[in-house]
Amino acid sequence: MSFWTSPRSGSRLGVLLVHRASTVLYPTFFFVLFMSIWEAWVRLADVSSVILPPPSAIAAQLGIFDQLWPDLWVTLQRIIEGFLLAAIIGFVLAILIVTFRPFARSIFPVLVATQVIPKLAIAPLFLIWFGYGGLSTVLIVFLLAFFPIVINTVLGLRTIEIEKMYLARSVGAGWIATFLRIRLPNALPSIFGGLKLAALLAVNGAVVAEFISSTSGIGHVIQGAAGDNDIVRLFVAVGYLSLGGLLIFLVMEVAERYSIPWHVSRRDYVSVAPPANSRAL
C-alpha cells in the first residue's frame, strides 16, 4: 500500500478549507450566474412579465412570506408525516424481506405494481375515499417515498461480506446482535441514499397531490396563482417550497454525516502534491 503525506500541515489545512468552502461557493456562483442570465435575457428580449417575470420582480415580492407561511407550513407537515410513515413502514418491510425469502418473493411483485401505477391516477381515488384534506396528500407522499426506502434498505442489508457473517456465527452472535452490529451499520450508507431520494420525491408528491385533493397548502396556492395569471406569486411560492425541500434534504445530509462519519462518501478528499523526495511505502 502506498500513500503520500505533505510535509506542510499548514498547506494541507489551507487546501482542506478551500475544498470545503468550494462546496458553498460553487453552487452560489452558478445560482447568481443563472439569475443574472435570466434577468438580462428577459430585459433584452423584452419578455412580458406575464409570461416570465425577471428575478428582480420576484425578489421584490419575497416579503409576502407571512401570507404564504400558513400554507407552506401545512405542506411541510404533510411532507414530514408522509415521509416518516414511509420510512418506518419501509424499514420494517425491508427487514422482513431480507429475513424471510418466501415473504420477499410474495411482496416484491406487489411493490413493483404499486410503482407502475401513476400517482396522478390514484389521487382522484383518494379524494373519493378520504375527501379533501391532508390525509389524501399524506398517503400520496407515502406512496412516492416508500419504494426507494424499501429498495435501498434491502440492498444495503443484503450487500455484506460473507466473512463478517461467518465471524458473527463463530463467536455465537444471535440474529439481533448480528443485525445491530454488522448488518445495520453496513447498510446505513444505502439507507441514507434511499431516505434522501425519498425526501425529494415527497416534496414533489405533496405539491402534486395538493393540486388535486386539497383546499390548503402551497400546491393549492400555486394552482390559484396560475389560475389568476399571477406569475410572480407563483414563482415566489415555488421558491419558498424549494427552500423548504432543500432544508429537509440538508437535515438528511447532516444526519448522514454524523451517523456514518467513517464511510468513504463522507471523507474530504484533498489533493496535495507529494514531495519530490518521497517514496512509495
PDB file of C-alpha atoms in Angstrom:
ATOM      1  CA  MET A   1       0.000   0.000   0.000  1.00  0.00           C
ATOM      2  CA  SER A   2       1.363   3.406  -0.940  1.00  0.00           C
ATOM      3  CA  PHE A   3       0.323   6.815   0.249  1.00  0.00           C
ATOM      4  CA  TRP A   4       1.595  10.385   0.224  1.00  0.00           C
ATOM      5  CA  THR A   5       1.688  12.857   3.043  1.00  0.00           C
ATOM      6  CA  SER A   6       2.537  16.529   2.782  1.00  0.00           C
ATOM      7  CA  PRO A   7       5.378  17.867   4.918  1.00  0.00           C
ATOM      8  CA  ARG A   8       3.446  21.071   5.407  1.00  0.00           C
ATOM      9  CA  SER A   9       0.435  20.543   7.637  1.00  0.00           C
ATOM     10  CA  GLY A  10      -0.450  24.225   7.234  1.00  0.00           C
ATOM     11  CA  SER A  11      -0.593  23.856   3.463  1.00  0.00           C
ATOM     12  CA  ARG A  12      -2.814  20.807   3.764  1.00  0.00           C
ATOM     13  CA  LEU A  13      -5.133  22.625   6.170  1.00  0.00           C
ATOM     14  CA  GLY A  14      -5.402  25.528   3.736  1.00  0.00           C
ATOM     15  CA  VAL A  15      -6.287  23.239   0.845  1.00  0.00           C
ATOM     16  CA  LEU A  16      -8.865  21.492   3.028  1.00  0.00           C
ATOM     17  CA  LEU A  17     -10.501  24.809   3.932  1.00  0.00           C
ATOM     18  CA  VAL A  18     -10.631  25.823   0.272  1.00  0.00           C
ATOM     19  CA  HIS A  19     -12.144  22.446  -0.594  1.00  0.00           C
ATOM     20  CA  ARG A  20     -14.910  22.833   1.984  1.00  0.00           C
ATOM     21  CA  ALA A  21     -15.570  26.462   1.076  1.00  0.00           C
ATOM     22  CA  SER A  22     -15.960  25.442  -2.573  1.00  0.00           C
ATOM     23  CA  THR A  23     -18.968  23.301  -1.663  1.00  0.00           C
ATOM     24  CA  VAL A  24     -20.775  26.557  -0.844  1.00  0.00           C
ATOM     25  CA  LEU A  25     -19.103  28.968  -3.246  1.00  0.00           C
ATOM     26  CA  TYR A  26     -19.590  26.930  -6.422  1.00  0.00           C
ATOM     27  CA  PRO A  27     -23.373  26.480  -6.069  1.00  0.00           C
ATOM     28  CA  THR A  28     -23.711  30.132  -5.043  1.00  0.00           C
ATOM     29  CA  PHE A  29     -21.710  31.266  -8.068  1.00  0.00           C
ATOM     30  CA  PHE A  30     -23.790  29.234 -10.520  1.00  0.00           C
ATOM     31  CA  PHE A  31     -27.025  30.386  -8.869  1.00  0.00           C
ATOM     32  CA  VAL A  32     -26.023  34.041  -9.223  1.00  0.00           C
ATOM     33  CA  LEU A  33     -24.850  33.420 -12.800  1.00  0.00           C
ATOM     34  CA  PHE A  34     -28.128  31.731 -13.715  1.00  0.00           C
ATOM     35  CA  MET A  35     -30.189  34.550 -12.198  1.00  0.00           C
ATOM     36  CA  SER A  36     -28.074  37.174 -13.975  1.00  0.00           C
ATOM     37  CA  ILE A  37     -28.547  35.475 -17.346  1.00  0.00           C
ATOM     38  CA  TRP A  38     -32.276  35.157 -16.669  1.00  0.00           C
ATOM     39  CA  GLU A  39     -32.565  38.849 -15.733  1.00  0.00           C
ATOM     40  CA  ALA A  40     -30.559  40.008 -18.747  1.00  0.00           C
ATOM     41  CA  TRP A  41     -32.416  37.805 -21.218  1.00  0.00           C
ATOM     42  CA  VAL A  42     -35.868  38.893 -20.007  1.00  0.00           C
ATOM     43  CA  ARG A  43     -34.952  42.573 -20.246  1.00  0.00           C
ATOM     44  CA  LEU A  44     -33.016  42.430 -23.513  1.00  0.00           C
ATOM     45  CA  ALA A  45     -35.619  40.257 -25.245  1.00  0.00           C
ATOM     46  CA  ASP A  46     -38.413  42.386 -23.769  1.00  0.00           C
ATOM     47  CA  VAL A  47     -40.275  39.342 -22.480  1.00  0.00           C
ATOM     48  CA  SER A  48     -43.606  40.176 -20.886  1.00  0.00           C
ATOM     49  CA  SER A  49     -43.671  39.762 -17.110  1.00  0.00           C
ATOM     50  CA  VAL A  50     -46.990  37.977 -17.524  1.00  0.00           C
ATOM     51  CA  ILE A  51     -45.109  35.150 -19.244  1.00  0.00           C
ATOM     52  CA  LEU A  52     -41.762  35.230 -17.444  1.00  0.00           C
ATOM     53  CA  PRO A  53     -41.006  37.863 -14.783  1.00  0.00           C
ATOM     54  CA  PRO A  54     -37.390  38.847 -14.113  1.00  0.00           C
ATOM     55  CA  PRO A  55     -35.752  37.647 -10.888  1.00  0.00           C
ATOM     56  CA  SER A  56     -35.731  41.225  -9.590  1.00  0.00           C
ATOM     57  CA  ALA A  57     -39.540  41.344  -9.745  1.00  0.00           C
ATOM     58  CA  ILE A  58     -39.763  38.006  -7.943  1.00  0.00           C
ATOM     59  CA  ALA A  59     -37.298  39.147  -5.274  1.00  0.00           C
ATOM     60  CA  ALA A  60     -39.372  42.295  -4.704  1.00  0.00           C
ATOM     61  CA  GLN A  61     -42.321  40.060  -3.722  1.00  0.00           C
ATOM     62  CA  LEU A  62     -40.426  37.848  -1.275  1.00  0.00           C
ATOM     63  CA  GLY A  63     -41.905  39.921   1.525  1.00  0.00           C
ATOM     64  CA  ILE A  64     -45.236  38.115   1.165  1.00  0.00           C
ATOM     65  CA  PHE A  65     -43.748  35.230   3.156  1.00  0.00           C
ATOM     66  CA  ASP A  66     -46.117  35.969   6.054  1.00  0.00           C
ATOM     67  CA  GLN A  67     -49.016  35.376   3.659  1.00  0.00           C
ATOM     68  CA  LEU A  68     -47.579  32.115   2.329  1.00  0.00           C
ATOM     69  CA  TRP A  69     -46.256  30.735   5.614  1.00  0.00           C
ATOM     70  CA  PRO A  70     -49.552  29.141   6.824  1.00  0.00           C
ATOM     71  CA  ASP A  71     -49.921  27.202   3.565  1.00  0.00           C
ATOM     72  CA  LEU A  72     -46.209  26.390   3.409  1.00  0.00           C
ATOM     73  CA  TRP A  73     -46.301  25.025   6.961  1.00  0.00           C
ATOM     74  CA  VAL A  74     -49.314  22.864   6.104  1.00  0.00           C
ATOM     75  CA  THR A  75     -47.443  21.392   3.135  1.00  0.00           C
ATOM     76  CA  LEU A  76     -44.265  20.785   5.155  1.00  0.00           C
ATOM     77  CA  GLN A  77     -46.294  18.983   7.829  1.00  0.00           C
ATOM     78  CA  ARG A  78     -47.833  16.711   5.216  1.00  0.00           C
ATOM     79  CA  ILE A  79     -44.419  16.027   3.694  1.00  0.00           C
ATOM     80  CA  ILE A  80     -42.910  15.127   7.062  1.00  0.00           C
ATOM     81  CA  GLU A  81     -45.860  12.941   8.074  1.00  0.00           C
ATOM     82  CA  GLY A  82     -45.859  11.014   4.786  1.00  0.00           C
ATOM     83  CA  PHE A  83     -42.068  10.711   4.789  1.00  0.00           C
ATOM     84  CA  LEU A  84     -41.900   9.407   8.362  1.00  0.00           C
ATOM     85  CA  LEU A  85     -44.689   6.927   7.656  1.00  0.00           C
ATOM     86  CA  ALA A  86     -42.819   5.706   4.571  1.00  0.00           C
ATOM     87  CA  ALA A  87     -39.526   5.474   6.485  1.00  0.00           C
ATOM     88  CA  ILE A  88     -40.984   3.441   9.361  1.00  0.00           C
ATOM     89  CA  ILE A  89     -43.060   1.035   7.279  1.00  0.00           C
ATOM     90  CA  GLY A  90     -40.402   0.795   4.587  1.00  0.00           C
ATOM     91  CA  PHE A  91     -37.662  -0.063   7.072  1.00  0.00           C
ATOM     92  CA  VAL A  92     -39.755  -2.753   8.791  1.00  0.00           C
ATOM     93  CA  LEU A  93     -40.808  -4.220   5.453  1.00  0.00           C
ATOM     94  CA  ALA A  94     -37.192  -4.282   4.241  1.00  0.00           C
ATOM     95  CA  ILE A  95     -36.144  -6.268   7.321  1.00  0.00           C
ATOM     96  CA  LEU A  96     -38.921  -8.785   6.663  1.00  0.00           C
ATOM     97  CA  ILE A  97     -37.892  -9.078   3.005  1.00  0.00           C
ATOM     98  CA  VAL A  98     -34.268  -9.748   3.917  1.00  0.00           C
ATOM     99  CA  THR A  99     -35.134 -12.174   6.704  1.00  0.00           C
ATOM    100  CA  PHE A 100     -37.896 -14.254   5.078  1.00  0.00           C
ATOM    101  CA  ARG A 101     -37.323 -15.273   1.464  1.00  0.00           C
ATOM    102  CA  PRO A 102     -40.887 -16.567   0.823  1.00  0.00           C
ATOM    103  CA  PHE A 103     -42.217 -13.213   2.016  1.00  0.00           C
ATOM    104  CA  ALA A 104     -39.806 -11.393  -0.312  1.00  0.00           C
ATOM    105  CA  ARG A 105     -40.950 -13.455  -3.320  1.00  0.00           C
ATOM    106  CA  SER A 106     -44.574 -12.701  -2.495  1.00  0.00           C
ATOM    107  CA  ILE A 107     -44.355  -8.980  -1.750  1.00  0.00           C
ATOM    108  CA  PHE A 108     -41.926  -7.768  -4.427  1.00  0.00           C
ATOM    109  CA  PRO A 109     -44.394  -8.062  -7.350  1.00  0.00           C
ATOM    110  CA  VAL A 110     -46.913  -6.088  -5.298  1.00  0.00           C
ATOM    111  CA  LEU A 111     -44.347  -3.363  -4.561  1.00  0.00           C
ATOM    112  CA  VAL A 112     -43.413  -3.064  -8.228  1.00  0.00           C
ATOM    113  CA  ALA A 113     -47.078  -2.921  -9.211  1.00  0.00           C
ATOM    114  CA  THR A 114     -47.704  -0.009  -6.853  1.00  0.00           C
ATOM    115  CA  GLN A 115     -44.942   1.942  -8.583  1.00  0.00           C
ATOM    116  CA  VAL A 116     -46.157   1.232 -12.106  1.00  0.00           C
ATOM    117  CA  ILE A 117     -49.495   2.907 -11.379  1.00  0.00           C
ATOM    118  CA  PRO A 118     -49.225   6.697 -11.931  1.00  0.00           C
ATOM    119  CA  LYS A 119     -49.821   8.569  -8.685  1.00  0.00           C
ATOM    120  CA  LEU A 120     -51.903  11.179 -10.508  1.00  0.00           C
ATOM    121  CA  ALA A 121     -54.329   8.385 -11.346  1.00  0.00           C
ATOM    122  CA  ILE A 122     -54.594   7.419  -7.676  1.00  0.00           C
ATOM    123  CA  ALA A 123     -55.118  10.949  -6.351  1.00  0.00           C
ATOM    124  CA  PRO A 124     -58.769  11.249  -7.516  1.00  0.00           C
ATOM    125  CA  LEU A 125     -59.459   7.844  -5.977  1.00  0.00           C
ATOM    126  CA  PHE A 126     -58.075   9.017  -2.632  1.00  0.00           C
ATOM    127  CA  LEU A 127     -60.208  12.132  -2.996  1.00  0.00           C
ATOM    128  CA  ILE A 128     -63.318   9.952  -3.244  1.00  0.00           C
ATOM    129  CA  TRP A 129     -62.291   7.759  -0.336  1.00  0.00           C
ATOM    130  CA  PHE A 130     -60.884  10.336   2.088  1.00  0.00           C
ATOM    131  CA  GLY A 131     -62.220  13.646   0.793  1.00  0.00           C
ATOM    132  CA  TYR A 132     -60.408  16.956   0.529  1.00  0.00           C
ATOM    133  CA  GLY A 133     -57.748  17.487   3.155  1.00  0.00           C
ATOM    134  CA  GLY A 134     -54.399  16.387   4.413  1.00  0.00           C
ATOM    135  CA  LEU A 135     -54.920  12.626   4.581  1.00  0.00           C
ATOM    136  CA  SER A 136     -55.042  12.200   0.802  1.00  0.00           C
ATOM    137  CA  THR A 137     -51.849  14.218   0.417  1.00  0.00           C
ATOM    138  CA  VAL A 138     -50.052  12.316   3.170  1.00  0.00           C
ATOM    139  CA  LEU A 139     -50.933   8.981   1.553  1.00  0.00           C
ATOM    140  CA  ILE A 140     -49.670  10.076  -1.866  1.00  0.00           C
ATOM    141  CA  VAL A 141     -46.442  11.301  -0.270  1.00  0.00           C
ATOM    142  CA  PHE A 142     -46.176   7.933   1.447  1.00  0.00           C
ATOM    143  CA  LEU A 143     -46.619   6.024  -1.827  1.00  0.00           C
ATOM    144  CA  LEU A 144     -43.938   8.077  -3.575  1.00  0.00           C
ATOM    145  CA  ALA A 145     -41.390   7.954  -0.754  1.00  0.00           C
ATOM    146  CA  PHE A 146     -41.996   4.355   0.240  1.00  0.00           C
ATOM    147  CA  PHE A 147     -40.403   2.465  -2.666  1.00  0.00           C
ATOM    148  CA  PRO A 148     -36.869   3.967  -2.702  1.00  0.00           C
ATOM    149  CA  ILE A 149     -36.601   3.481   1.059  1.00  0.00           C
ATOM    150  CA  VAL A 150     -37.522  -0.197   0.808  1.00  0.00           C
ATOM    151  CA  ILE A 151     -35.277  -0.936  -2.174  1.00  0.00           C
ATOM    152  CA  ASN A 152     -32.216   0.869  -0.821  1.00  0.00           C
ATOM    153  CA  THR A 153     -32.616  -0.644   2.632  1.00  0.00           C
ATOM    154  CA  VAL A 154     -32.930  -4.157   1.209  1.00  0.00           C
ATOM    155  CA  LEU A 155     -29.890  -3.543  -0.981  1.00  0.00           C
ATOM    156  CA  GLY A 156     -27.855  -2.299   1.976  1.00  0.00           C
ATOM    157  CA  LEU A 157     -28.862  -5.154   4.273  1.00  0.00           C
ATOM    158  CA  ARG A 158     -28.069  -7.770   1.633  1.00  0.00           C
ATOM    159  CA  THR A 159     -24.789  -6.274   0.447  1.00  0.00           C
ATOM    160  CA  ILE A 160     -22.456  -7.558   3.120  1.00  0.00           C
ATOM    161  CA  GLU A 161     -19.238  -9.570   3.098  1.00  0.00           C
ATOM    162  CA  ILE A 162     -19.964 -13.194   3.880  1.00  0.00           C
ATOM    163  CA  GLU A 163     -16.820 -13.311   6.027  1.00  0.00           C
ATOM    164  CA  LYS A 164     -18.434 -10.916   8.501  1.00  0.00           C
ATOM    165  CA  MET A 165     -21.444 -13.182   8.823  1.00  0.00           C
ATOM    166  CA  TYR A 166     -19.204 -16.230   9.362  1.00  0.00           C
ATOM    167  CA  LEU A 167     -17.298 -14.312  12.021  1.00  0.00           C
ATOM    168  CA  ALA A 168     -20.517 -13.388  13.835  1.00  0.00           C
ATOM    169  CA  ARG A 169     -21.648 -17.007  13.818  1.00  0.00           C
ATOM    170  CA  SER A 170     -18.267 -18.226  15.023  1.00  0.00           C
ATOM    171  CA  VAL A 171     -18.499 -16.083  18.163  1.00  0.00           C
ATOM    172  CA  GLY A 172     -22.085 -17.153  18.812  1.00  0.00           C
ATOM    173  CA  ALA A 173     -23.767 -13.843  17.945  1.00  0.00           C
ATOM    174  CA  GLY A 174     -27.536 -14.079  17.685  1.00  0.00           C
ATOM    175  CA  TRP A 175     -29.748 -12.575  14.989  1.00  0.00           C
ATOM    176  CA  ILE A 176     -30.342  -9.321  16.874  1.00  0.00           C
ATOM    177  CA  ALA A 177     -26.664  -8.794  17.719  1.00  0.00           C
ATOM    178  CA  THR A 178     -25.634  -9.589  14.136  1.00  0.00           C
ATOM    179  CA  PHE A 179     -28.230  -7.186  12.769  1.00  0.00           C
ATOM    180  CA  LEU A 180     -27.359  -4.292  15.096  1.00  0.00           C
ATOM    181  CA  ARG A 181     -23.578  -4.649  14.952  1.00  0.00           C
ATOM    182  CA  ILE A 182     -22.960  -5.832  11.400  1.00  0.00           C
ATOM    183  CA  ARG A 183     -25.913  -5.619   9.030  1.00  0.00           C
ATOM    184  CA  LEU A 184     -27.335  -2.248  10.084  1.00  0.00           C
ATOM    185  CA  PRO A 185     -24.034  -0.285  10.182  1.00  0.00           C
ATOM    186  CA  ASN A 186     -23.078  -1.815   6.837  1.00  0.00           C
ATOM    187  CA  ALA A 187     -26.437  -0.794   5.340  1.00  0.00           C
ATOM    188  CA  LEU A 188     -26.538   2.806   6.632  1.00  0.00           C
ATOM    189  CA  PRO A 189     -24.964   4.436   3.521  1.00  0.00           C
ATOM    190  CA  SER A 190     -27.523   2.753   1.278  1.00  0.00           C
ATOM    191  CA  ILE A 191     -30.357   3.545   3.694  1.00  0.00           C
ATOM    192  CA  PHE A 192     -29.482   7.240   3.763  1.00  0.00           C
ATOM    193  CA  GLY A 193     -29.300   7.254  -0.024  1.00  0.00           C
ATOM    194  CA  GLY A 194     -32.867   5.975  -0.126  1.00  0.00           C
ATOM    195  CA  LEU A 195     -34.019   8.457   2.507  1.00  0.00           C
ATOM    196  CA  LYS A 196     -32.588  11.434   0.619  1.00  0.00           C
ATOM    197  CA  LEU A 197     -34.182  10.328  -2.633  1.00  0.00           C
ATOM    198  CA  ALA A 198     -37.471   9.736  -0.816  1.00  0.00           C
ATOM    199  CA  ALA A 199     -37.331  13.222   0.727  1.00  0.00           C
ATOM    200  CA  LEU A 200     -37.107  14.811  -2.724  1.00  0.00           C
ATOM    201  CA  LEU A 201     -39.949  12.669  -4.061  1.00  0.00           C
ATOM    202  CA  ALA A 202     -42.034  13.536  -1.002  1.00  0.00           C
ATOM    203  CA  VAL A 203     -41.845  17.259  -1.780  1.00  0.00           C
ATOM    204  CA  ASN A 204     -42.934  16.709  -5.378  1.00  0.00           C
ATOM    205  CA  GLY A 205     -45.670  14.314  -4.345  1.00  0.00           C
ATOM    206  CA  ALA A 206     -47.136  16.690  -1.787  1.00  0.00           C
ATOM    207  CA  VAL A 207     -47.448  19.553  -4.262  1.00  0.00           C
ATOM    208  CA  VAL A 208     -48.962  17.378  -6.998  1.00  0.00           C
ATOM    209  CA  ALA A 209     -51.454  15.935  -4.513  1.00  0.00           C
ATOM    210  CA  GLU A 210     -52.450  19.420  -3.326  1.00  0.00           C
ATOM    211  CA  PHE A 211     -53.215  20.395  -6.913  1.00  0.00           C
ATOM    212  CA  ILE A 212     -55.978  17.793  -6.924  1.00  0.00           C
ATOM    213  CA  SER A 213     -57.133  16.913  -3.441  1.00  0.00           C
ATOM    214  CA  SER A 214     -56.563  19.848  -1.130  1.00  0.00           C
ATOM    215  CA  THR A 215     -58.010  23.250  -0.325  1.00  0.00           C
ATOM    216  CA  SER A 216     -54.866  24.357   1.512  1.00  0.00           C
ATOM    217  CA  GLY A 217     -51.126  24.059   1.205  1.00  0.00           C
ATOM    218  CA  ILE A 218     -48.527  25.592  -1.072  1.00  0.00           C
ATOM    219  CA  GLY A 219     -49.702  23.455  -4.004  1.00  0.00           C
ATOM    220  CA  HIS A 220     -53.150  24.996  -3.684  1.00  0.00           C
ATOM    221  CA  VAL A 221     -51.525  28.464  -3.629  1.00  0.00           C
ATOM    222  CA  ILE A 222     -49.538  27.683  -6.793  1.00  0.00           C
ATOM    223  CA  GLN A 223     -52.664  26.434  -8.540  1.00  0.00           C
ATOM    224  CA  GLY A 224     -54.572  29.548  -7.523  1.00  0.00           C
ATOM    225  CA  ALA A 225     -51.780  31.849  -8.675  1.00  0.00           C
ATOM    226  CA  ALA A 226     -51.668  30.092 -12.045  1.00  0.00           C
ATOM    227  CA  GLY A 227     -55.433  30.471 -12.399  1.00  0.00           C
ATOM    228  CA  ASP A 228     -55.154  34.196 -11.644  1.00  0.00           C
ATOM    229  CA  ASN A 229     -52.163  34.633 -14.005  1.00  0.00           C
ATOM    230  CA  ASP A 230     -50.191  35.911 -11.025  1.00  0.00           C
ATOM    231  CA  ILE A 231     -46.879  34.527 -12.273  1.00  0.00           C
ATOM    232  CA  VAL A 232     -44.778  36.437  -9.767  1.00  0.00           C
ATOM    233  CA  ARG A 233     -46.690  34.984  -6.822  1.00  0.00           C
ATOM    234  CA  LEU A 234     -46.397  31.548  -8.416  1.00  0.00           C
ATOM    235  CA  PHE A 235     -42.602  31.850  -8.636  1.00  0.00           C
ATOM    236  CA  VAL A 236     -42.388  33.120  -5.051  1.00  0.00           C
ATOM    237  CA  ALA A 237     -44.423  30.155  -3.816  1.00  0.00           C
ATOM    238  CA  VAL A 238     -42.256  27.724  -5.790  1.00  0.00           C
ATOM    239  CA  GLY A 239     -39.132  29.395  -4.427  1.00  0.00           C
ATOM    240  CA  TYR A 240     -40.212  29.062  -0.791  1.00  0.00           C
ATOM    241  CA  LEU A 241     -41.261  25.466  -1.419  1.00  0.00           C
ATOM    242  CA  SER A 242     -37.821  24.752  -2.895  1.00  0.00           C
ATOM    243  CA  LEU A 243     -36.174  26.216   0.203  1.00  0.00           C
ATOM    244  CA  GLY A 244     -38.342  24.002   2.401  1.00  0.00           C
ATOM    245  CA  GLY A 245     -37.421  20.935   0.377  1.00  0.00           C
ATOM    246  CA  LEU A 246     -33.752  21.903   0.483  1.00  0.00           C
ATOM    247  CA  LEU A 247     -33.945  22.244   4.264  1.00  0.00           C
ATOM    248  CA  ILE A 248     -35.377  18.716   4.570  1.00  0.00           C
ATOM    249  CA  PHE A 249     -32.603  17.382   2.325  1.00  0.00           C
ATOM    250  CA  LEU A 250     -29.915  19.176   4.363  1.00  0.00           C
ATOM    251  CA  VAL A 251     -31.312  17.658   7.562  1.00  0.00           C
ATOM    252  CA  MET A 252     -30.825  14.236   5.980  1.00  0.00           C
ATOM    253  CA  GLU A 253     -27.291  15.214   4.936  1.00  0.00           C
ATOM    254  CA  VAL A 254     -26.380  16.256   8.468  1.00  0.00           C
ATOM    255  CA  ALA A 255     -27.896  13.087   9.918  1.00  0.00           C
ATOM    256  CA  GLU A 256     -25.896  11.017   7.441  1.00  0.00           C
ATOM    257  CA  ARG A 257     -22.666  12.857   8.214  1.00  0.00           C
ATOM    258  CA  TYR A 258     -22.973  12.258  11.953  1.00  0.00           C
ATOM    259  CA  SER A 259     -24.274   8.692  11.615  1.00  0.00           C
ATOM    260  CA  ILE A 260     -21.594   7.349   9.254  1.00  0.00           C
ATOM    261  CA  PRO A 261     -18.541   9.630   9.536  1.00  0.00           C
ATOM    262  CA  TRP A 262     -16.369   6.595   8.782  1.00  0.00           C
ATOM    263  CA  HIS A 263     -17.831   5.942   5.343  1.00  0.00           C
ATOM    264  CA  VAL A 264     -15.862   6.803   2.222  1.00  0.00           C
ATOM    265  CA  SER A 265     -18.681   9.057   0.960  1.00  0.00           C
ATOM    266  CA  ARG A 266     -18.226  11.373   3.957  1.00  0.00           C
ATOM    267  CA  ARG A 267     -14.480  11.926   3.582  1.00  0.00           C
ATOM    268  CA  ASP A 268     -12.958  15.135   2.335  1.00  0.00           C
ATOM    269  CA  TYR A 269     -10.506  14.364  -0.443  1.00  0.00           C
ATOM    270  CA  VAL A 270      -7.700  16.853  -0.718  1.00  0.00           C
ATOM    271  CA  SER A 271      -5.170  16.645  -3.491  1.00  0.00           C
ATOM    272  CA  VAL A 272      -1.761  17.608  -2.177  1.00  0.00           C
ATOM    273  CA  ALA A 273       1.283  17.185  -4.391  1.00  0.00           C
ATOM    274  CA  PRO A 274       3.805  14.717  -2.922  1.00  0.00           C
ATOM    275  CA  PRO A 275       7.260  15.947  -2.092  1.00  0.00           C
ATOM    276  CA  ALA A 276       9.924  15.208  -4.689  1.00  0.00           C
ATOM    277  CA  ASN A 277      11.983  13.001  -2.387  1.00  0.00           C
ATOM    278  CA  SER A 278       9.094  10.913  -1.006  1.00  0.00           C
ATOM    279  CA  ARG A 279       8.902   7.184  -1.705  1.00  0.00           C
ATOM    280  CA  ALA A 280       6.097   4.684  -2.000  1.00  0.00           C
ATOM    281  CA  LEU A 281       5.729   2.609   1.131  1.00  0.00           C
TER     282      LEU A 281
END
